[in-house]
XYZ file of C-alpha atoms in Angstrom:
657
model
C 143.675 103.411 131.430
C 143.377 104.184 127.882
C 141.477 102.376 125.105
C 144.998 101.520 123.326
C 146.267 99.962 126.395
C 143.212 97.981 127.186
C 143.272 96.548 123.730
C 147.038 95.838 123.687
C 146.036 93.706 126.787
C 143.237 91.678 125.451
C 145.597 91.062 122.375
C 148.265 89.685 124.688
C 145.768 87.782 126.441
C 144.671 86.238 123.231
C 148.151 85.303 122.113
C 149.253 83.613 125.058
C 145.822 81.706 124.888
C 146.844 80.748 121.058
C 150.451 80.210 121.796
C 149.663 77.573 124.708
C 146.994 75.807 122.731
C 149.251 72.575 122.672
C 149.113 72.406 126.274
C 145.629 73.493 126.778
C 142.901 71.226 127.969
C 139.465 71.083 130.079
C 139.022 69.088 132.607
C 138.035 65.561 131.726
C 140.795 65.862 128.636
C 143.477 64.872 131.058
C 146.611 62.118 130.714
C 145.729 58.681 131.761
C 148.765 56.844 132.974
C 148.625 53.259 132.680
C 151.168 50.664 134.788
C 152.546 47.791 132.493
C 149.748 45.255 132.691
C 146.920 47.482 133.179
C 143.927 46.704 131.342
C 142.852 48.931 128.357
C 139.289 48.484 127.029
C 138.308 49.414 123.551
C 135.110 50.599 122.352
C 133.091 50.471 119.639
C 131.039 53.270 118.008
C 128.419 53.089 115.219
C 129.051 51.501 112.137
C 129.245 54.560 109.322
C 129.032 55.299 105.448
C 129.426 57.865 103.231
C 127.322 55.790 100.850
C 124.260 56.032 102.491
C 124.822 58.511 105.601
C 122.526 56.391 107.785
C 124.542 55.133 110.894
C 123.794 51.696 112.366
C 124.727 49.935 115.711
C 128.219 47.593 115.801
C 125.892 44.591 117.457
C 123.080 44.689 114.448
C 125.773 42.699 112.869
C 126.989 39.568 113.883
C 130.140 40.654 115.507
C 131.361 39.305 118.856
C 130.064 40.312 122.297
C 131.741 40.949 125.509
C 131.252 38.215 128.029
C 129.670 40.980 130.606
C 127.349 41.739 127.995
C 127.179 44.716 125.832
C 126.712 48.468 127.652
C 126.450 51.835 126.718
C 129.212 54.243 127.684
C 128.293 57.802 128.569
C 127.349 59.830 126.514
C 126.291 63.455 125.756
C 123.254 64.845 123.812
C 125.618 65.830 120.985
C 126.452 62.224 120.455
C 122.924 60.813 120.691
C 121.877 63.500 118.002
C 125.389 63.295 115.803
C 123.915 59.379 115.849
C 126.873 57.987 117.860
C 126.598 54.816 119.803
C 129.313 54.096 121.888
C 129.290 50.981 123.694
C 132.098 48.480 124.943
C 133.546 45.974 123.193
C 135.182 42.191 123.577
C 138.242 43.561 122.713
C 141.001 43.994 125.616
C 144.456 44.731 126.002
C 147.206 44.400 128.619
C 149.413 47.670 128.841
C 152.991 47.134 127.354
C 152.292 43.227 126.679
C 152.056 42.228 123.042
C 150.014 39.120 122.024
C 149.192 37.673 118.795
C 146.601 35.099 117.271
C 144.119 35.697 120.018
C 140.697 33.737 119.551
C 137.861 36.026 120.190
C 134.606 34.199 119.163
C 133.025 32.167 116.604
C 129.672 33.246 115.432
C 126.824 31.279 115.309
C 125.909 30.119 111.626
C 124.556 32.975 109.448
C 120.892 33.038 108.916
C 119.408 33.988 105.441
C 118.634 37.415 107.081
C 121.957 38.247 108.375
C 123.759 36.941 105.475
C 121.701 39.427 103.504
C 122.191 42.555 105.796
C 125.852 41.954 105.785
C 126.248 41.779 102.295
C 124.049 44.994 101.819
C 126.346 46.683 104.528
C 129.768 45.572 102.273
C 128.185 46.809 99.459
C 127.354 49.943 101.189
C 130.892 50.434 102.314
C 130.254 50.437 106.224
C 133.188 51.421 107.954
C 133.988 49.963 111.794
C 134.537 52.541 114.035
C 136.967 51.467 117.436
C 137.929 53.757 120.185
C 141.019 53.552 122.391
C 141.613 55.779 125.403
C 139.263 58.433 123.307
C 141.275 57.835 120.326
C 139.584 56.095 117.223
C 141.367 53.590 115.414
C 143.169 54.903 112.500
C 144.395 53.343 109.161
C 147.147 53.812 106.702
C 146.675 53.257 102.970
C 149.502 53.877 100.533
C 148.524 54.911 97.104
C 150.895 55.609 94.756
C 153.440 57.527 96.370
C 151.255 59.137 98.933
C 150.034 57.892 102.863
C 146.265 57.994 103.110
C 145.019 58.183 106.662
C 141.449 56.907 107.565
C 139.466 56.581 110.376
C 137.997 52.925 111.257
C 138.360 49.686 108.523
C 135.946 48.614 106.298
C 133.560 45.817 107.246
C 134.344 43.542 104.021
C 134.946 43.641 100.458
C 133.517 42.249 97.509
C 135.709 40.495 94.863
C 134.812 39.111 91.767
C 130.824 38.330 92.794
C 132.352 36.773 96.700
C 131.694 38.847 99.475
C 134.916 39.055 101.976
C 134.809 39.996 105.998
C 137.531 41.399 107.612
C 137.610 38.963 110.552
C 141.550 39.843 112.004
C 142.423 42.851 113.423
C 146.125 43.690 113.716
C 146.332 46.521 116.262
C 149.108 48.694 116.915
C 148.994 51.149 120.373
C 151.299 53.956 120.368
C 152.511 54.721 123.739
C 154.619 57.386 125.580
C 156.401 57.203 128.751
C 154.454 59.141 131.640
C 156.955 61.744 132.662
C 155.997 63.935 135.584
C 157.824 67.053 134.508
C 156.898 66.711 130.914
C 153.104 66.239 131.660
C 153.295 69.521 134.343
C 154.669 71.434 131.682
C 152.031 70.394 129.204
C 149.572 71.288 131.501
C 150.881 74.268 132.041
C 151.273 74.172 135.982
C 154.230 73.811 138.072
C 152.654 71.460 140.527
C 153.525 68.190 138.994
C 151.209 65.344 139.341
C 149.294 66.260 142.396
C 146.811 68.304 140.323
C 146.584 65.802 137.632
C 144.089 63.169 138.072
C 145.625 59.706 136.734
C 144.406 55.980 136.436
C 146.446 53.416 138.827
C 149.317 54.826 141.264
C 151.363 57.501 141.025
C 154.167 57.010 142.664
C 157.722 57.728 140.783
C 159.030 54.462 140.956
C 156.234 52.780 139.100
C 156.848 53.273 135.329
C 153.728 54.280 133.420
C 152.732 54.977 129.968
C 150.192 57.140 128.012
C 148.526 56.082 124.957
C 149.287 58.328 121.894
C 148.163 56.311 119.138
C 145.901 53.378 117.855
C 146.400 51.869 114.647
C 144.826 48.946 112.789
C 145.431 46.843 109.879
C 142.320 44.799 108.948
C 142.557 41.277 107.481
C 140.730 38.587 105.718
C 141.776 34.895 106.877
C 140.249 31.624 106.099
C 139.631 30.124 109.947
C 138.728 27.157 110.288
C 135.389 27.172 112.308
C 135.653 23.419 113.272
C 139.238 24.110 115.107
C 137.756 27.150 116.944
C 134.325 25.442 117.923
C 135.842 24.690 121.579
C 138.005 27.621 122.137
C 137.420 30.129 124.679
C 137.532 33.829 124.313
C 141.131 35.357 124.556
C 142.906 31.789 124.173
C 145.517 31.304 121.692
C 144.773 30.313 118.248
C 146.124 26.695 117.281
C 147.367 27.701 114.158
C 149.591 30.374 112.619
C 147.777 33.686 111.313
C 149.191 35.467 108.515
C 147.806 38.856 108.230
C 148.160 40.314 104.614
C 145.745 43.191 103.910
C 146.120 42.949 100.142
C 144.400 39.195 100.010
C 141.701 38.154 101.175
C 140.068 34.717 102.475
C 137.044 34.649 104.844
C 134.085 34.008 102.166
C 130.897 35.094 103.744
C 128.518 32.057 103.233
C 124.783 31.488 104.517
C 124.814 29.260 107.060
C 128.264 29.181 108.386
C 129.958 30.922 110.940
C 132.322 33.550 111.189
C 135.897 33.492 113.327
C 137.238 36.814 114.710
C 140.910 36.975 115.960
C 143.031 39.898 116.789
C 146.908 40.871 117.497
C 148.089 43.721 119.637
C 151.785 44.889 119.762
C 152.641 48.129 121.880
C 155.882 50.639 120.247
C 156.925 53.560 122.155
C 156.565 56.729 120.252
C 158.250 60.096 120.470
C 155.008 61.501 120.156
C 153.522 63.450 123.339
C 150.281 63.369 124.773
C 149.461 66.915 123.880
C 150.133 65.858 120.177
C 148.508 62.974 119.543
C 145.633 64.218 118.099
C 147.664 65.566 115.186
C 147.185 62.747 112.948
C 143.756 63.064 112.761
C 143.766 67.030 112.590
C 146.924 67.468 110.310
C 145.993 70.433 108.471
C 145.323 70.105 104.598
C 144.923 72.755 102.276
C 145.751 75.650 104.159
C 146.364 77.471 101.434
C 142.585 77.479 100.248
C 141.639 78.783 103.242
C 143.841 81.805 102.924
C 142.973 82.334 99.529
C 138.881 82.303 100.453
C 139.748 84.814 103.316
C 141.866 86.907 100.967
C 138.869 86.719 98.103
C 136.557 87.859 100.743
C 138.866 90.456 101.813
C 138.665 91.616 98.122
C 135.085 91.912 97.949
C 134.828 93.555 101.432
C 137.196 96.563 100.072
C 135.040 96.922 97.070
C 132.162 97.155 98.790
C 133.447 99.464 101.210
C 134.193 101.596 98.874
C 130.588 101.803 97.338
C 129.500 102.746 100.655
C 132.359 105.204 101.586
C 131.212 107.158 98.180
C 127.614 106.840 99.249
C 128.209 108.641 102.580
C 130.452 111.639 101.009
C 127.987 111.758 98.014
C 124.875 111.837 100.935
C 125.789 112.870 104.384
C 128.860 115.140 103.558
C 127.536 117.325 101.026
C 124.284 117.374 102.610
C 125.612 118.500 105.772
C 128.265 120.868 104.353
C 127.221 122.360 100.843
C 123.477 122.158 101.144
C 123.565 124.932 103.969
C 126.030 127.080 102.370
C 123.704 127.483 99.369
C 121.211 130.040 98.540
C 117.450 129.148 98.630
C 117.738 128.947 94.197
C 120.560 126.618 94.788
C 119.110 124.231 97.484
C 115.707 124.146 94.925
C 118.727 122.896 91.942
C 120.219 120.263 94.482
C 117.058 118.575 95.625
C 116.087 118.460 91.992
C 119.248 116.435 91.563
C 119.126 114.281 94.617
C 115.274 114.277 94.624
C 114.933 110.540 94.903
C 115.519 109.077 98.144
C 114.725 113.085 99.551
C 111.149 112.538 98.318
C 110.509 109.410 100.344
C 111.142 111.411 103.476
C 107.498 110.774 104.316
C 107.281 106.970 103.374
C 110.269 105.838 104.515
C 109.718 104.772 107.882
C 105.831 103.604 106.919
C 105.505 100.300 108.593
C 106.436 96.864 106.366
C 103.982 94.451 105.316
C 103.381 91.289 108.137
C 105.324 93.511 110.583
C 105.106 90.992 113.263
C 106.776 88.428 111.102
C 109.664 90.511 110.422
C 110.376 91.147 113.884
C 110.052 87.906 114.806
C 112.441 86.586 112.230
C 114.965 89.017 112.784
C 114.681 88.087 116.383
C 115.125 84.506 115.665
C 118.310 85.297 113.232
C 119.935 87.506 116.183
C 119.694 84.243 118.269
C 121.055 81.990 115.518
C 123.659 84.513 114.367
C 124.772 84.670 118.659
C 124.702 81.434 118.800
C 127.066 80.621 115.830
C 129.804 83.507 116.647
C 130.095 82.072 120.180
C 130.168 78.387 119.450
C 132.703 79.350 116.722
C 134.542 81.495 119.185
C 135.005 78.891 121.992
C 135.521 76.182 119.149
C 138.572 78.361 117.984
C 139.797 78.572 121.145
C 140.170 74.841 122.043
C 137.140 74.405 124.312
C 135.590 72.190 121.792
C 137.873 70.010 120.317
C 137.075 66.759 118.386
C 138.655 64.765 121.125
C 135.515 65.632 122.831
C 133.086 64.207 120.715
C 129.670 65.922 120.996
C 130.760 68.884 122.108
C 130.332 71.009 119.530
C 126.596 70.223 119.187
C 125.817 70.409 122.790
C 127.345 73.633 123.042
C 125.233 74.849 120.264
C 122.025 73.694 121.750
C 123.191 75.694 125.214
C 124.000 78.400 123.730
C 121.066 78.896 121.722
C 118.450 78.257 124.598
C 120.375 81.030 126.731
C 119.878 83.211 123.710
C 116.144 83.066 123.628
C 116.700 86.367 125.967
C 118.122 88.128 123.218
C 115.869 86.977 120.870
C 112.728 87.883 122.808
C 114.378 91.240 123.341
C 115.146 92.268 119.759
C 112.056 91.097 118.474
C 109.870 92.980 120.897
C 111.709 96.119 120.669
C 111.660 96.048 116.928
C 107.847 95.673 117.406
C 107.315 98.332 119.510
C 109.468 100.749 117.052
C 107.329 99.231 114.114
C 104.039 100.411 116.313
C 105.465 103.758 117.511
C 105.735 102.713 121.067
C 102.992 100.786 121.499
C 103.760 97.777 123.541
C 100.512 95.690 123.244
C 101.014 92.450 121.902
C 104.603 91.901 123.367
C 103.561 88.347 124.725
C 102.351 87.521 121.508
C 105.335 88.636 119.952
C 107.632 86.932 122.081
C 105.834 83.512 121.923
C 106.135 83.591 118.143
C 109.803 84.238 118.410
C 110.152 81.366 120.871
C 108.319 79.046 118.306
C 108.640 80.148 114.875
C 112.131 79.045 113.756
C 112.574 76.168 116.481
C 108.736 74.966 115.115
C 110.435 74.887 111.566
C 113.332 72.876 112.633
C 111.167 70.339 114.584
C 109.301 69.461 112.058
C 112.122 69.031 109.528
C 113.806 66.838 111.959
C 110.731 64.844 112.716
C 110.100 64.103 109.177
C 113.548 62.799 108.637
C 113.635 61.202 111.773
C 110.667 58.969 110.453
C 112.780 57.675 107.456
C 115.782 56.837 110.109
C 113.434 54.992 112.498
C 111.981 53.127 109.209
C 115.618 52.272 108.413
C 116.374 51.380 111.976
C 119.299 53.706 111.779
C 121.229 54.425 115.010
C 121.111 58.246 113.507
C 117.214 58.270 114.516
C 116.618 60.393 117.617
C 115.372 58.382 120.476
C 111.776 59.072 121.675
C 113.064 59.879 125.049
C 115.435 62.077 123.676
C 112.721 63.894 121.928
C 111.081 64.603 124.952
C 114.109 65.753 126.691
C 114.749 68.338 123.713
C 110.917 69.263 123.632
C 111.314 70.007 127.712
C 114.586 72.295 126.956
C 112.845 74.060 124.526
C 109.479 74.721 126.617
C 111.209 75.058 130.171
C 114.480 76.885 128.936
C 114.213 78.871 125.766
C 110.473 79.960 125.516
C 110.830 81.560 129.168
C 114.072 82.975 128.583
C 112.414 84.440 125.122
C 109.648 85.738 127.429
C 112.239 87.132 129.639
C 113.935 89.249 126.930
C 110.273 90.014 125.452
C 109.710 91.587 128.891
C 112.892 93.658 128.952
C 112.172 94.750 125.121
C 108.794 96.203 126.118
C 110.264 98.117 128.945
C 113.047 99.735 126.940
C 112.254 102.743 125.091
C 111.440 102.475 121.318
C 113.476 103.923 118.577
C 112.257 107.082 117.924
C 111.946 107.791 113.929
C 113.779 111.051 112.925
C 111.073 112.100 110.524
C 107.144 112.093 110.416
C 104.998 109.556 108.256
C 102.524 110.844 105.851
C 98.984 109.536 106.052
C 98.925 108.787 102.345
C 101.436 106.779 100.981
C 103.779 107.725 98.240
C 102.977 106.008 94.999
C 106.317 104.273 94.105
C 107.061 104.645 90.046
C 107.505 102.584 87.498
C 110.882 100.760 87.294
C 113.248 99.732 84.838
C 113.981 96.217 86.143
C 112.128 94.433 88.958
C 113.399 95.621 92.464
C 113.339 91.732 93.774
C 115.615 90.777 90.684
C 118.348 92.914 92.106
C 117.815 91.808 95.457
C 118.177 88.018 94.545
C 120.948 88.472 92.502
C 122.919 90.237 95.598
C 123.391 87.024 97.079
C 126.441 86.158 95.019
C 128.372 88.362 96.810
C 127.930 86.918 100.314
C 128.270 83.451 98.871
C 131.752 84.598 97.199
C 132.809 84.981 100.549
C 131.880 81.361 102.049
C 131.562 79.168 99.210
C 135.455 77.718 99.786
C 135.037 77.225 103.256
C 131.577 75.677 102.739
C 133.314 73.024 101.102
C 135.409 72.213 103.852
C 132.082 72.269 106.101
C 130.011 69.887 103.482
C 133.142 67.451 103.447
C 132.829 67.341 107.258
C 129.490 66.777 107.455
C 129.117 64.122 104.713
C 132.281 62.410 103.890
C 133.511 61.620 107.616
C 136.210 64.266 107.307
C 137.543 65.922 110.919
C 136.667 69.734 110.604
C 138.723 71.905 113.413
C 139.887 75.031 111.321
C 137.686 76.883 113.560
C 140.143 79.707 113.247
C 139.475 80.207 109.494
C 135.992 79.828 110.214
C 135.899 82.385 112.250
C 137.098 85.127 110.151
C 135.308 83.776 107.392
C 132.084 84.286 109.570
C 133.129 87.919 110.464
C 133.924 88.389 106.927
C 130.496 87.110 105.955
C 128.839 89.619 108.695
C 130.368 92.525 106.977
C 129.912 91.618 103.322
C 126.014 90.904 104.444
C 125.788 94.316 105.852
C 127.512 96.542 102.920
C 125.423 94.681 100.637
C 122.051 95.367 101.958
C 123.171 98.849 102.889
C 124.118 99.590 98.944
C 120.801 97.846 98.217
C 118.719 99.918 100.219
C 120.225 103.387 99.039
C 119.677 102.102 95.631
C 116.074 101.632 96.179
C 115.713 104.930 97.944
C 117.187 106.775 95.020
C 114.559 105.326 92.431
C 111.978 106.473 95.086
C 111.128 102.981 96.196
C 110.280 103.094 100.008
C 109.653 99.700 100.388
C 113.158 98.801 101.739
C 112.147 96.522 104.785
C 111.636 93.201 103.616
C 114.016 93.871 100.258
C 117.181 94.796 103.193
C 116.395 91.255 104.791
C 116.507 89.292 101.772
C 119.169 90.921 99.791
C 121.411 89.395 102.497
C 119.338 86.763 102.856
C 119.073 85.694 99.670
C 122.676 84.005 99.836
C 120.816 80.772 100.601
C 119.624 80.410 97.524
C 122.676 80.120 96.079
C 124.012 78.044 99.408
C 120.980 75.531 98.489
C 121.893 75.162 94.599
C 125.874 74.374 95.894
C 123.966 71.694 98.100
C 122.393 70.223 94.824
C 125.313 70.461 93.106
C 127.669 68.831 95.681
C 124.985 66.108 96.086
C 125.125 65.440 92.312
C 128.737 65.618 91.540
C 130.643 65.041 94.841
C 128.173 62.585 96.626
C 127.969 60.244 93.577
C 128.188 57.178 95.414
C 124.829 58.336 97.952
C 122.874 55.744 97.183
C 118.679 55.139 97.912
C 116.111 57.967 98.102
C 115.910 57.880 101.805
C 119.799 58.962 101.787
C 119.015 61.803 98.943
C 116.029 62.820 101.321
C 118.096 63.113 104.633
C 120.572 65.057 102.405
C 118.283 67.455 101.250
C 116.630 67.863 104.340
C 119.216 68.537 106.376
C 120.195 71.311 103.842
C 116.996 72.802 103.935
C 117.295 73.122 107.636
C 120.973 74.703 107.389
C 119.942 77.410 104.823
C 117.196 78.510 106.785
C 119.153 78.918 109.920
C 121.656 80.857 107.365
C 118.919 83.031 105.614
C 117.688 84.079 109.297
C 121.367 84.923 110.298
C 122.366 86.701 107.475
C 118.907 88.566 106.918
C 118.940 89.918 109.860
C 122.608 91.358 109.530
C 120.977 93.164 106.495
C 118.276 94.133 107.805
C 119.765 95.955 111.307
C 122.443 97.200 108.937
C 120.000 98.909 106.888
C 117.538 100.238 109.492
C 120.799 101.854 110.981
C 121.831 103.469 107.614
C 118.203 104.796 106.863
C 117.461 106.188 110.580
C 121.154 107.790 110.443
C 120.688 109.196 107.004
C 117.732 110.802 107.432
C 118.212 112.057 111.001
C 121.696 113.588 109.639
C 120.556 115.471 106.805
C 118.826 118.687 106.701
C 115.563 118.567 104.706
C 112.796 121.093 103.879
């Protein structure tokens, strides 16, 4: 089978996967069949706010608690790290049974502390997040002629100095009739319901429904606390309740209780189960994504032209014309191209702090590999937003496994710099296993103390800290040592030329070389800054990011631009007889993080204007610092490895006297 045939098969398979994306689901993401009258249980997630970026537990406020007590739902590692705390709630529905004016509970009279914290949460624009059948509650508001979608609903509102709480919820559950044939087609199987786990009976005569939408309308209604004093949960409220979202009535006062009620109605919808997330994932600004990609392609073409000129000017001319000329002409040609040829005896001289460079390159390979694999899986639908926390969990898993790549690359590069000497490979492996994770652990620990002090659910519990440490030292470190062992056994990369004992003096430069290196980061930043805006909005503005296909394309383009930028700058430095290219090639592409961090500060000032308090600002800057360090390791590694390949290829291909 030829190379073209194999490529065609892979293209066909990829297209089939993408084409069947609407009906492709992983185990655990199957449709649940509910019969009429079956119980539907609503869950609650942490209270969130774009004003503070600190989540808090739902039951930290005087909300109604379920009769059976508060219980945590099954959570994965990613959910805990994201600050999600999913718990059961007292809201209960019966499939296809409309109910109105149901009494939920009457809280105890608000203490001074509860009254104060409730007002603070309303001022900080906290949202209540509810979940039904894995679907977050969605709220629609109309602004001018546009319909806006929000997940969750606001805790309350402040009007003319008075605080009002939304204590009556009007739920609408969209359902779709369960049809065996439709489900079989959606699942991509001809075996029907036999292979689809369902809830309840599966008999063909029993009508069933699937939940395809969950909407909520919050209202503030002035309940009579005395009337509700003797009511039990789920009883009918004695008087009628008018739910008007545009009016408020339930004033929050110290020493007075709050009465909570709700309505629920079921509406049959044409939305099919595979499409039920479309309301949350409706693509907006796709033209902007394409503009970002086209902009990146223009940068790549420009740099590729420069790279092509470099290769045509050096390799081709030196391999052809150089050998055809007589000695006098060769001497004249050597004069013209004396810059990079004069550093032949120093170009492979070991850089300063060689072990640190090898460790950073190894960690960069690990981070870059984790990013590529995670985004690829997400683009193929294996880590959809429907499965909360899977993206973070997948990133941690792939990072741990790719420790073997970090150890291999760092040790093999160390042996290359040491001209084949494998002594010290254990130390290099240990440092590679602990360098970036140690920095990350320090930053996250400091930020965690801030969250602990604020009693936020975003704080990582101590037990989870222990779990992360065990994952680090029991999986990542051993795998990095294994990779280091293979790197020590692998043959080192032979230099094509010898290195002189006495280093050549670098001539005075017209301009500081580091200035050009720092300025080179503007080109990679131009490749990703548009996509960076969408990612920042997802992290800090509570929006759902799901266009991982665009992100994968941008990541590939970023790798290409980083390689080209570093290669061009390395050649420019060699032409002016500057043979200290090792670190400069790393930071030529790694300097993109300077502009990313400046963009983060700009985003904080102009887009997160409502971010309140020094703790929130420190959290934002701390997480931004963690992000730019990871990006620096990844992009710097791409630049260094591409430059190393270029320099090795250049001096091994060109005839030198």
